[in-house]
Amino acid sequence: MHSIPLEVTNLSKSFGGARQFLWRREKEPVAAIRNVSFQIERGEIYGVIGANGSGKSTLVRMISTLLTPDEGQISVFGLDIRRHELEARRLINRVSPDPSFFKNMSALENLLFFARIYGMGPAEIKRKAAEILGRLDLADRIREPMLNLSRGQQQKVAVARAFLTSPVLMLLDEPTTGLDPASKLQVQQFVREVREQHDATILLTTHDMDEAERLCDRIAILVGGNVIAEGTPLELRTRVANGRPLEQVSMETVFLELTGKSIEEDEEVMAHG
Amino acid sequence: MASIAGGMFTGNSAWALSMAFVERQTNLWKRYWGWELVWLVYGVVNTVAITLIAEQVGAGVVDADISGLVLFLLIGTLVWAYLSAVLEDISLVIEWERWEGTIEHTLMAPVPRWLHLLGMSVFGILHGLVRTALIFAIALLFFDIDFGNVNLLALVAVVLVASVSVAAVAILAGLLPLLYPERGSQMSMMVQASLLLVSGVYYEVEVLPAWLQVFSFISPATYFLDGIRAAMIDGQGLADVAGTLGILALFGVIMVPMSLWAFNWAESYAKRTGKLKRTG
């Protein structure tokens, strides 16, 4: 197997711009990702931080084969995901910001389905699901319909769903959104354990700067679909320190210095233009 | 044989992937049993109400073949109940998952789309058969019908062969929400309604205006109904319905690859334009 888990080269994606059938009206295309390139090393947790609407989820969707890039290439362990879609999908799984389950089915029924379509057998699924949910303090809720679980508990089941299939490339798209602080720490600890014990490579998108600094080996800052900076948390902090002690330079400061606005302000700009 | 990651499947692993969709649909069906009850009651009421028209019409006519007319309409309503169940189950392949919010997680799994659609089709056909059998059993309480003439072998053969092309029609209807997120499901229902009009469900297609009869020739449901009526009313055997079976098989041979190709094309379109997850 090729040694680079994820290689993204000159990736671009725009939405809109299609000619409308009846009215022949052109819409102005909106660029979501602009000429983005990066690669992730094996066993690394690579963070992509940015405001809501900065293009993080579009990027994850393209890597997940759910969106087709306009330009550029994505390779997963050397497999071009457009030419080897099924093979690449087998190596990937994803946690999305919304838990996304069949709400009237139980957690176990959901996990059985979502793992069976990755080729796992029911006995293996039940064993691993009990193990993962046990570590996330949810083993006793496994037979309850998803709609009886809180938002945070549903998100933990979503984390379990993703790790159940033992992906070698995990895409965590804001995995701790909606979790209470204790659950957030629990999930973050679980992510670290999985990386250490199972040779997983992880792409993590977040707008939580503390989470990015705590979990990620390297971080890319995404603004308006562009990667404006990339490096280890230490490198990024050093870059903007300007003589200040590094302890006084948080990732929040890094974002502020490099983009000229806080992440909340950037979200405002993305929302209202 | 290579593993799934290698892009190839053993017969067992391919079947297991398809069966995952059958199992999921069964679980959903159990959880939404209230809706199943509603559709069952609706199906029974619809079947009985329409079939009673035959009794009413026959009552005023000397030497009327009331029993034949009752059977004609009963078959029409039952076949329509079956078609509706199959069309609805399979054509919801995208719409249901959009509603639950699971569509991206299902479509990014390493399952070839034809195995996904095969699983949905197997469940749709089994579900349609069970629901229709229940409607039939309950409807029998209302009518005194002689089934002595029925050729069971021909009946089963027609149902099985016709189901393949019905599944293909449902897949074609099911891809519409990929192209039109806001209006796709309504358009799927229009496909169903059009089949009801042109396929001779409650009348012979000969009573249709000539221009509409053209559409009845290209509807597999027309031949499905012809075959069922031949086997149940006229008692025709396998050899007698061979021509109808041949036409239905031809529909399947043409429509199954066509529907799979069209579905894959629609999925690619949705991925290119970002319409996969969008809800209407």
Coordinates of C-alpha atoms in Angstrom, one line a residue:
Chain A
M1 CA 0.0 0.0 0.0
H2 CA 1.2 3.5 -0.8
S3 CA 2.5 5.2 2.3
I4 CA 0.8 8.6 2.1
P5 CA -2.7 8.3 3.6
L6 CA -4.1 11.4 2.0
E7 CA -2.8 13.7 -0.7
V8 CA -4.8 16.6 -1.9
T9 CA -3.5 18.5 -4.9
N10 CA -4.8 21.8 -6.4
L11 CA -8.3 21.0 -5.3
S12 CA -11.1 23.5 -6.3
K13 CA -14.9 23.4 -6.0
S14 CA -17.5 26.0 -6.9
F15 CA -21.3 25.8 -6.5
G16 CA -23.9 27.4 -8.8
G17 CA -23.1 28.8 -12.2
A18 CA -25.4 26.3 -13.9
R19 CA -27.6 27.4 -16.7
Q20 CA -31.3 27.2 -15.6
F21 CA -33.3 25.1 -18.0
L22 CA -36.4 27.2 -18.5
W23 CA -35.3 30.7 -17.8
R24 CA -31.8 30.5 -19.3
R25 CA -30.5 32.4 -16.4
E26 CA -26.8 32.2 -15.4
K27 CA -26.1 32.1 -11.7
E28 CA -22.7 33.5 -10.5
P29 CA -20.7 30.5 -9.2
V30 CA -19.5 30.6 -5.6
A31 CA -16.1 29.2 -4.9
A32 CA -16.1 27.0 -1.8
I33 CA -12.5 25.6 -2.1
R34 CA -9.8 27.3 -4.1
N35 CA -6.7 25.5 -5.2
V36 CA -6.1 23.6 -1.9
S37 CA -3.1 21.3 -1.6
F38 CA -1.8 19.3 1.4
Q39 CA -0.8 15.9 2.4
I40 CA -1.1 13.9 5.7
E41 CA 1.5 11.5 7.0
R42 CA 0.7 8.1 8.3
G43 CA -0.6 8.2 12.0
E44 CA -0.9 11.9 11.9
I45 CA -3.9 14.0 13.2
Y46 CA -4.2 16.8 10.7
G47 CA -6.4 19.7 11.7
V48 CA -8.3 22.0 9.4
I49 CA -9.6 25.0 11.3
G50 CA -11.9 27.7 10.0
A51 CA -15.1 29.4 10.5
N52 CA -18.5 28.0 9.5
G53 CA -18.7 28.3 5.8
S54 CA -15.0 28.4 5.2
G55 CA -15.1 25.2 3.1
K56 CA -14.2 22.6 5.8
S57 CA -17.2 20.4 5.2
T58 CA -16.9 20.8 1.4
L59 CA -13.4 19.5 1.7
V60 CA -14.4 16.5 3.8
R61 CA -17.3 15.7 1.4
M62 CA -14.9 15.7 -1.6
I63 CA -12.5 13.3 0.2
S64 CA -15.5 11.2 1.2
T65 CA -16.5 10.9 -2.6
L66 CA -19.7 12.7 -1.9
L67 CA -18.8 15.7 -4.0
T68 CA -16.9 15.8 -7.2
P69 CA -14.1 18.3 -7.4
D70 CA -14.1 20.8 -10.3
E71 CA -10.3 20.6 -10.5
G72 CA -7.5 18.8 -8.7
Q73 CA -6.9 15.4 -7.4
I74 CA -7.4 13.4 -4.1
S75 CA -5.4 10.3 -3.4
V76 CA -6.0 8.0 -0.5
F77 CA -3.0 5.7 0.0
G78 CA -2.1 6.3 -3.6
L79 CA -5.6 5.5 -4.9
D80 CA -7.1 8.3 -7.0
I81 CA -10.6 8.4 -5.4
R82 CA -12.3 9.1 -8.7
R83 CA -10.8 6.2 -10.5
H84 CA -10.8 3.8 -7.5
E85 CA -13.8 5.0 -5.7
L86 CA -14.9 1.8 -4.0
E87 CA -11.4 0.8 -3.0
A88 CA -10.8 4.2 -1.5
R89 CA -14.1 4.2 0.3
R90 CA -13.2 1.0 2.0
L91 CA -10.3 2.8 3.7
I92 CA -12.3 5.8 4.9
N93 CA -15.0 6.6 7.4
R94 CA -16.4 9.8 8.6
V95 CA -18.0 11.6 11.5
S96 CA -20.3 14.4 10.4
P97 CA -21.4 17.4 12.5
D98 CA -24.9 16.0 12.6
P99 CA -25.2 12.5 14.0
S100 CA -27.4 11.3 11.0
F101 CA -29.1 8.1 12.0
F102 CA -32.4 6.3 11.4
K103 CA -34.0 7.8 14.4
N104 CA -36.6 5.2 15.1
M105 CA -34.1 2.4 14.9
S106 CA -32.0 1.5 17.9
A107 CA -28.3 2.4 18.2
L108 CA -27.4 -1.3 17.6
E109 CA -29.6 -1.6 14.5
N110 CA -28.1 1.5 13.1
L111 CA -24.5 0.3 13.8
L112 CA -25.4 -3.2 12.4
F113 CA -26.5 -1.6 9.1
F114 CA -23.7 1.0 8.7
A115 CA -21.0 -1.6 9.5
R116 CA -22.6 -4.4 7.4
I117 CA -22.4 -2.2 4.3
Y118 CA -18.6 -2.1 4.9
G119 CA -18.6 -5.9 4.7
M120 CA -18.5 -6.7 8.4
G121 CA -20.4 -9.6 9.9
P122 CA -23.1 -9.2 12.6
A123 CA -21.1 -11.0 15.4
E124 CA -18.0 -8.9 14.9
I125 CA -20.1 -5.7 14.8
K126 CA -21.9 -6.5 18.0
R127 CA -18.6 -7.3 19.8
K128 CA -16.8 -4.2 18.6
A129 CA -19.9 -1.9 19.1
A130 CA -20.2 -3.0 22.7
E131 CA -16.5 -2.4 23.2
I132 CA -16.5 1.1 21.7
L133 CA -19.7 2.2 23.2
G134 CA -18.5 0.9 26.6
R135 CA -15.5 3.2 26.3
L136 CA -17.9 6.1 25.5
D137 CA -20.2 5.2 28.5
L138 CA -23.1 4.2 26.2
A139 CA -23.1 0.4 26.4
D140 CA -26.4 0.3 28.3
R141 CA -28.3 2.4 25.8
I142 CA -27.4 0.3 22.7
R143 CA -30.9 -1.2 22.2
E144 CA -32.8 2.1 22.6
P145 CA -34.2 4.0 19.6
M146 CA -31.8 6.9 18.6
L147 CA -34.5 9.5 19.2
N148 CA -34.4 8.5 23.0
L149 CA -30.8 9.5 23.2
S150 CA -29.6 13.1 23.8
R151 CA -27.7 15.0 21.0
G152 CA -24.4 14.3 22.7
Q153 CA -25.2 10.6 23.1
Q154 CA -26.1 10.4 19.4
Q155 CA -22.9 12.0 18.4
K156 CA -21.0 9.4 20.5
V157 CA -22.8 6.7 18.6
A158 CA -21.7 8.5 15.4
V159 CA -18.1 8.3 16.6
A160 CA -18.6 4.6 17.3
R161 CA -20.1 4.0 13.8
A162 CA -17.1 5.6 12.2
F163 CA -14.4 3.7 14.2
L164 CA -16.3 0.4 14.0
T165 CA -15.1 -0.3 10.5
S166 CA -11.5 0.3 11.5
P167 CA -10.8 2.9 8.8
V168 CA -7.2 3.7 8.1
L169 CA -8.2 7.3 7.2
M170 CA -10.7 8.9 9.5
L171 CA -12.5 12.1 8.6
L172 CA -13.7 13.8 11.7
D173 CA -15.9 16.8 10.6
E174 CA -16.5 18.8 13.8
P175 CA -17.0 15.6 15.8
T176 CA -17.5 17.3 19.2
T177 CA -20.2 19.8 18.0
G178 CA -23.1 19.7 20.5
L179 CA -21.3 17.7 23.1
D180 CA -21.1 18.8 26.8
P181 CA -17.5 19.4 28.1
A182 CA -17.2 16.0 29.7
S183 CA -18.4 14.1 26.6
K184 CA -16.1 16.3 24.5
L185 CA -13.1 15.3 26.5
Q186 CA -14.2 11.7 26.4
V187 CA -14.4 11.7 22.6
Q188 CA -11.1 13.6 22.3
Q189 CA -9.4 11.0 24.5
F190 CA -10.9 8.2 22.4
V191 CA -9.6 9.8 19.2
R192 CA -6.1 9.9 20.7
E193 CA -6.3 6.3 21.9
V194 CA -7.5 5.1 18.5
R195 CA -4.6 6.9 16.7
E196 CA -2.1 5.4 19.1
Q197 CA -3.5 1.8 19.1
H198 CA -4.8 1.3 15.6
D199 CA -2.5 3.1 13.2
A200 CA -5.3 5.4 12.1
T201 CA -4.6 8.7 10.3
I202 CA -7.1 11.4 11.1
L203 CA -8.3 14.6 9.3
L204 CA -10.1 16.7 11.9
T205 CA -12.0 19.8 11.0
T206 CA -13.1 22.1 13.8
H207 CA -13.7 25.7 14.8
D208 CA -12.7 24.9 18.4
M209 CA -9.1 26.2 18.7
D210 CA -8.4 24.4 22.0
E211 CA -9.5 21.1 20.4
A212 CA -7.3 21.7 17.4
E213 CA -4.3 22.5 19.6
R214 CA -4.9 19.6 22.0
L215 CA -5.4 16.9 19.3
C216 CA -3.6 17.9 16.1
D217 CA 0.0 17.3 15.0
R218 CA -0.3 19.8 12.2
I219 CA -3.0 22.4 11.4
A220 CA -4.1 24.2 8.3
I221 CA -6.1 27.4 8.5
L222 CA -8.9 27.6 6.0
V223 CA -10.4 31.0 5.1
G224 CA -12.8 31.5 2.3
G225 CA -11.8 28.2 0.7
N226 CA -8.0 29.0 0.8
V227 CA -5.4 27.5 3.0
I228 CA -3.7 30.6 4.4
A229 CA -1.3 28.9 6.8
E230 CA -0.1 25.4 7.7
G231 CA 2.2 24.0 10.4
T232 CA 2.4 22.4 13.8
P233 CA 0.7 24.3 16.6
L234 CA 4.1 25.3 17.8
E235 CA 5.2 26.6 14.4
L236 CA 2.0 28.6 13.9
R237 CA 2.3 30.1 17.4
T238 CA 6.0 30.9 16.8
R239 CA 5.1 32.5 13.5
V240 CA 2.8 35.1 15.1
A241 CA 4.6 35.5 18.5
N242 CA 6.6 38.6 17.6
G243 CA 8.7 38.3 20.7
R244 CA 6.0 37.4 23.1
P245 CA 6.4 34.3 25.3
L246 CA 4.7 31.3 23.5
E247 CA 2.5 30.6 26.5
Q248 CA 0.7 33.9 25.8
V249 CA 0.1 32.9 22.2
S250 CA -3.0 30.7 21.8
M251 CA -4.4 29.3 18.6
E252 CA -7.1 31.9 18.9
T253 CA -4.3 34.5 18.7
V254 CA -2.8 32.7 15.7
F255 CA -6.2 32.8 13.9
L256 CA -6.7 36.5 14.8
E257 CA -3.2 37.5 13.6
L258 CA -3.2 35.5 10.4
T259 CA -6.7 36.3 9.3
G260 CA -7.1 39.8 10.8
K261 CA -10.3 38.7 12.6
S262 CA -11.4 36.3 15.3
I263 CA -13.1 33.0 14.2
E264 CA -16.5 34.5 15.4
E265 CA -16.0 37.5 13.2
D266 CA -15.0 35.4 10.3
E267 CA -18.2 33.4 10.8
E268 CA -20.2 36.6 10.7
V269 CA -18.5 37.6 7.4
M270 CA -19.3 34.2 5.9
A271 CA -22.9 34.4 7.0
H272 CA -23.7 37.9 6.0
G273 CA -21.0 38.7 3.3
Chain B
M1 CA -11.2 -13.6 -5.2
A2 CA -10.2 -10.1 -4.1
S3 CA -11.6 -8.4 -1.0
I4 CA -14.1 -5.5 -1.0
A5 CA -11.2 -3.1 -0.9
G6 CA -10.0 -4.7 -4.1
G7 CA -13.3 -3.7 -5.7
M8 CA -14.5 -7.3 -6.4
F9 CA -17.0 -9.4 -4.5
T10 CA -17.5 -13.0 -3.8
G11 CA -21.1 -14.1 -4.3
N12 CA -21.6 -14.4 -0.6
S13 CA -20.2 -11.0 0.3
A14 CA -22.2 -9.3 -2.5
W15 CA -25.4 -11.0 -1.3
A16 CA -24.5 -10.0 2.3
L17 CA -24.1 -6.3 1.3
S18 CA -27.5 -6.4 -0.5
M19 CA -29.1 -8.2 2.5
A20 CA -27.9 -5.4 4.8
F21 CA -30.4 -3.1 3.0
V22 CA -33.2 -5.7 3.3
E23 CA -32.5 -6.0 7.0
R24 CA -32.5 -2.3 7.5
Q25 CA -35.8 -1.9 5.6
T26 CA -37.3 -4.7 7.7
N27 CA -36.2 -2.9 10.9
L28 CA -37.7 0.4 9.6
W29 CA -40.9 -1.4 8.7
K30 CA -41.2 -2.8 12.2
R31 CA -40.5 0.6 13.8
Y32 CA -43.1 2.2 11.5
W33 CA -45.8 -0.5 12.0
G34 CA -48.4 2.1 12.5
W35 CA -48.0 3.3 8.9
E36 CA -48.1 -0.2 7.6
L37 CA -51.4 -0.7 9.3
V38 CA -52.7 2.5 7.7
W39 CA -51.6 1.4 4.2
L40 CA -53.1 -2.1 4.9
V41 CA -56.5 -0.6 5.9
Y42 CA -56.4 1.8 3.0
G43 CA -55.5 -1.1 0.6
V44 CA -58.4 -3.2 1.9
V45 CA -60.9 -0.4 1.7
N46 CA -59.8 0.6 -1.8
T47 CA -59.9 -3.0 -3.0
V48 CA -63.4 -3.7 -1.6
A49 CA -64.8 -0.4 -2.6
I50 CA -63.7 -0.7 -6.2
T51 CA -64.6 -4.3 -6.5
L52 CA -68.1 -3.6 -5.2
I53 CA -68.6 -1.5 -8.3
A54 CA -68.7 -4.7 -10.3
E55 CA -71.5 -6.0 -8.1
Q56 CA -73.4 -2.7 -8.7
V57 CA -72.9 -2.6 -12.4
G58 CA -73.7 -6.3 -12.8
A59 CA -76.9 -6.1 -10.8
G60 CA -78.7 -4.1 -13.5
V61 CA -77.7 -6.3 -16.4
V62 CA -79.4 -9.5 -17.5
D63 CA -76.9 -12.5 -17.9
A64 CA -74.1 -10.3 -16.6
D65 CA -70.9 -12.2 -15.7
I66 CA -70.8 -10.6 -12.3
S67 CA -68.2 -13.1 -11.0
G68 CA -65.9 -12.4 -13.9
L69 CA -66.3 -8.6 -13.5
V70 CA -65.6 -8.9 -9.8
L71 CA -62.5 -10.9 -10.4
F72 CA -61.3 -8.5 -13.1
L73 CA -61.6 -5.5 -10.7
L74 CA -60.2 -7.5 -7.8
I75 CA -57.1 -8.4 -9.8
G76 CA -56.7 -4.8 -10.9
T77 CA -56.9 -3.4 -7.3
L78 CA -54.6 -6.1 -5.9
V79 CA -52.0 -5.7 -8.7
W80 CA -52.1 -1.9 -8.1
A81 CA -51.7 -2.4 -4.4
Y82 CA -48.6 -4.6 -5.2
L83 CA -47.2 -2.1 -7.7
S84 CA -47.7 0.8 -5.4
A85 CA -45.9 -0.9 -2.5
V86 CA -43.0 -1.9 -4.7
L87 CA -42.8 1.5 -6.5
E88 CA -43.0 3.4 -3.2
D89 CA -40.4 1.2 -1.3
I90 CA -37.8 1.4 -4.1
S91 CA -38.4 4.9 -5.2
L92 CA -37.9 6.2 -1.7
V93 CA -34.3 5.1 -1.9
I94 CA -33.0 8.7 -1.9
E95 CA -36.0 10.6 -0.4
W96 CA -36.2 8.5 2.8
E97 CA -32.5 8.8 3.5
R98 CA -32.6 12.6 2.9
W99 CA -35.4 12.8 5.4
E100 CA -33.5 10.8 8.0
G101 CA -30.3 12.6 7.2
T102 CA -28.4 9.4 6.6
I103 CA -27.9 9.7 2.8
E104 CA -24.2 10.7 2.9
H105 CA -23.2 7.9 5.3
T106 CA -25.0 5.3 3.1
L107 CA -23.8 6.6 -0.2
M108 CA -20.1 6.8 0.9
A109 CA -20.0 3.2 1.9
P110 CA -18.1 0.8 -0.3
V111 CA -21.2 -0.8 -1.8
P112 CA -21.6 -0.8 -5.6
R113 CA -24.9 1.0 -6.3
W114 CA -26.4 -2.0 -8.1
L115 CA -26.0 -4.1 -4.9
H116 CA -27.6 -1.3 -2.9
L117 CA -30.5 -1.1 -5.4
L118 CA -30.8 -4.9 -5.5
G119 CA -31.3 -5.0 -1.7
M120 CA -33.9 -2.2 -1.9
S121 CA -35.7 -4.1 -4.7
V122 CA -35.7 -7.4 -2.9
F123 CA -37.3 -5.8 0.2
G124 CA -39.8 -3.9 -2.0
I125 CA -40.9 -7.0 -3.8
L126 CA -41.2 -9.1 -0.6
H127 CA -42.9 -6.3 1.3
G128 CA -45.3 -5.8 -1.7
L129 CA -46.1 -9.5 -1.8
V130 CA -46.8 -9.7 2.0
R131 CA -49.0 -6.6 2.0
T132 CA -51.0 -7.7 -1.1
A133 CA -51.5 -11.2 0.2
L134 CA -53.0 -9.7 3.4
I135 CA -55.3 -7.4 1.4
F136 CA -56.3 -10.3 -0.7
A137 CA -57.1 -12.5 2.3
I138 CA -59.2 -9.8 4.0
A139 CA -61.0 -8.8 0.7
L140 CA -62.1 -12.4 0.2
L141 CA -64.4 -12.1 3.3
F142 CA -66.5 -9.7 1.2
F143 CA -66.9 -11.6 -2.1
D144 CA -67.9 -15.1 -3.2
I145 CA -65.4 -15.8 -5.9
D146 CA -64.6 -19.1 -7.6
F147 CA -60.9 -19.6 -8.0
G148 CA -61.2 -23.0 -9.6
N149 CA -59.9 -21.8 -12.9
V150 CA -56.7 -20.2 -11.5
N151 CA -53.4 -21.5 -12.9
L152 CA -51.0 -21.0 -10.0
L153 CA -47.8 -21.8 -11.8
A154 CA -48.5 -19.2 -14.5
L155 CA -49.6 -16.7 -11.9
V156 CA -46.3 -17.1 -9.9
A157 CA -44.2 -16.9 -13.1
V158 CA -45.9 -13.7 -14.2
V159 CA -45.5 -12.0 -10.8
L160 CA -41.8 -13.0 -10.6
V161 CA -40.9 -11.9 -14.1
A162 CA -43.0 -8.7 -14.0
S163 CA -41.4 -7.7 -10.7
V164 CA -38.0 -7.2 -12.3
S165 CA -39.2 -4.6 -14.7
V166 CA -41.5 -3.0 -12.0
A167 CA -38.3 -2.6 -9.8
A168 CA -36.6 -1.0 -12.8
V169 CA -39.4 1.5 -13.2
A170 CA -39.2 2.3 -9.4
I171 CA -35.5 2.9 -9.7
L172 CA -36.1 5.3 -12.5
A173 CA -38.7 7.1 -10.4
G174 CA -36.4 7.0 -7.4
L175 CA -33.6 8.9 -9.2
L176 CA -35.8 12.0 -9.7
P177 CA -35.0 13.4 -6.2
L178 CA -31.3 13.3 -7.1
L179 CA -32.0 15.6 -10.1
Y180 CA -34.7 17.7 -8.5
P181 CA -34.3 17.9 -4.7
E182 CA -37.4 20.1 -4.2
R183 CA -39.8 18.4 -6.7
G184 CA -38.4 15.0 -7.2
S185 CA -40.6 13.0 -4.9
Q186 CA -43.7 14.7 -6.4
M187 CA -42.5 13.8 -9.8
S188 CA -42.0 10.1 -8.7
M189 CA -45.7 10.1 -7.6
M190 CA -46.6 11.4 -11.1
V191 CA -44.8 8.4 -12.6
Q192 CA -46.9 6.1 -10.4
A193 CA -50.2 7.9 -11.3
S194 CA -49.4 7.7 -15.0
L195 CA -49.0 4.0 -14.8
L196 CA -52.4 3.7 -13.1
L197 CA -54.0 5.6 -16.0
V198 CA -52.4 3.8 -19.0
S199 CA -51.9 0.2 -17.8
G200 CA -55.4 -1.1 -17.7
V201 CA -55.7 -1.5 -13.9
Y202 CA -59.5 -1.0 -13.7
Y203 CA -60.4 -1.3 -17.4
E204 CA -59.1 -2.7 -20.7
V205 CA -56.6 -0.5 -22.3
E206 CA -58.7 -0.5 -25.5
V207 CA -61.1 2.0 -23.8
L208 CA -58.3 4.6 -23.7
P209 CA -58.1 7.3 -26.3
A210 CA -55.8 6.1 -29.1
W211 CA -53.0 8.5 -28.3
L212 CA -52.9 7.2 -24.7
Q213 CA -52.9 3.6 -25.8
V214 CA -49.4 4.2 -27.2
F215 CA -48.2 4.6 -23.6
S216 CA -50.0 1.5 -22.4
F217 CA -47.8 -0.5 -24.8
I218 CA -44.6 0.8 -23.2
S219 CA -45.8 0.2 -19.6
P220 CA -44.7 -3.2 -18.2
A221 CA -47.7 -3.0 -15.9
T222 CA -50.0 -3.5 -18.9
Y223 CA -48.5 -6.9 -19.6
F224 CA -48.3 -7.7 -15.9
L225 CA -52.1 -7.3 -15.6
D226 CA -52.7 -9.2 -18.9
G227 CA -50.6 -12.1 -17.6
I228 CA -52.3 -12.2 -14.2
R229 CA -55.8 -12.0 -15.7
A230 CA -55.0 -14.7 -18.2
A231 CA -53.7 -17.0 -15.4
M232 CA -56.5 -16.2 -12.9
I233 CA -59.6 -15.6 -15.0
D234 CA -58.9 -17.7 -18.2
G235 CA -56.9 -20.3 -16.4
Q236 CA -54.1 -20.1 -19.0
G237 CA -51.0 -22.2 -18.2
L238 CA -47.3 -21.4 -18.6
A239 CA -47.3 -22.2 -22.4
D240 CA -50.3 -19.9 -22.9
V241 CA -48.7 -16.9 -21.1
A242 CA -45.3 -17.5 -22.6
G243 CA -45.7 -14.6 -25.0
T244 CA -46.6 -12.2 -22.1
L245 CA -43.7 -13.6 -20.1
G246 CA -41.4 -13.0 -23.0
I247 CA -42.4 -9.4 -23.3
L248 CA -42.1 -8.8 -19.6
A249 CA -38.6 -10.5 -19.6
L250 CA -37.6 -8.2 -22.5
F251 CA -38.8 -5.2 -20.5
G252 CA -36.5 -6.4 -17.7
V253 CA -33.5 -7.0 -19.9
I254 CA -33.8 -3.5 -21.3
M255 CA -35.0 -1.6 -18.3
V256 CA -32.7 -3.0 -15.6
P257 CA -29.4 -1.9 -17.1
M258 CA -31.1 1.3 -18.3
S259 CA -32.3 2.2 -14.8
L260 CA -28.9 1.3 -13.2
W261 CA -27.1 3.5 -15.7
A262 CA -29.6 6.3 -15.2
F263 CA -29.3 6.1 -11.4
N264 CA -25.5 6.2 -11.6
W265 CA -25.6 9.2 -13.9
A266 CA -28.1 11.0 -11.6
E267 CA -25.8 10.3 -8.6
S268 CA -22.8 11.7 -10.5
Y269 CA -24.9 14.8 -11.4
A270 CA -25.9 15.3 -7.7
K271 CA -22.3 14.9 -6.6
R272 CA -21.1 17.4 -9.2
T273 CA -23.7 20.0 -8.3
G274 CA -23.9 19.4 -4.6
K275 CA -27.5 18.3 -4.6
L276 CA -27.0 15.0 -2.7
K277 CA -27.7 16.2 0.8
R278 CA -29.9 19.2 0.0
T279 CA -33.5 18.8 1.2
G280 CA -36.5 20.3 -0.5

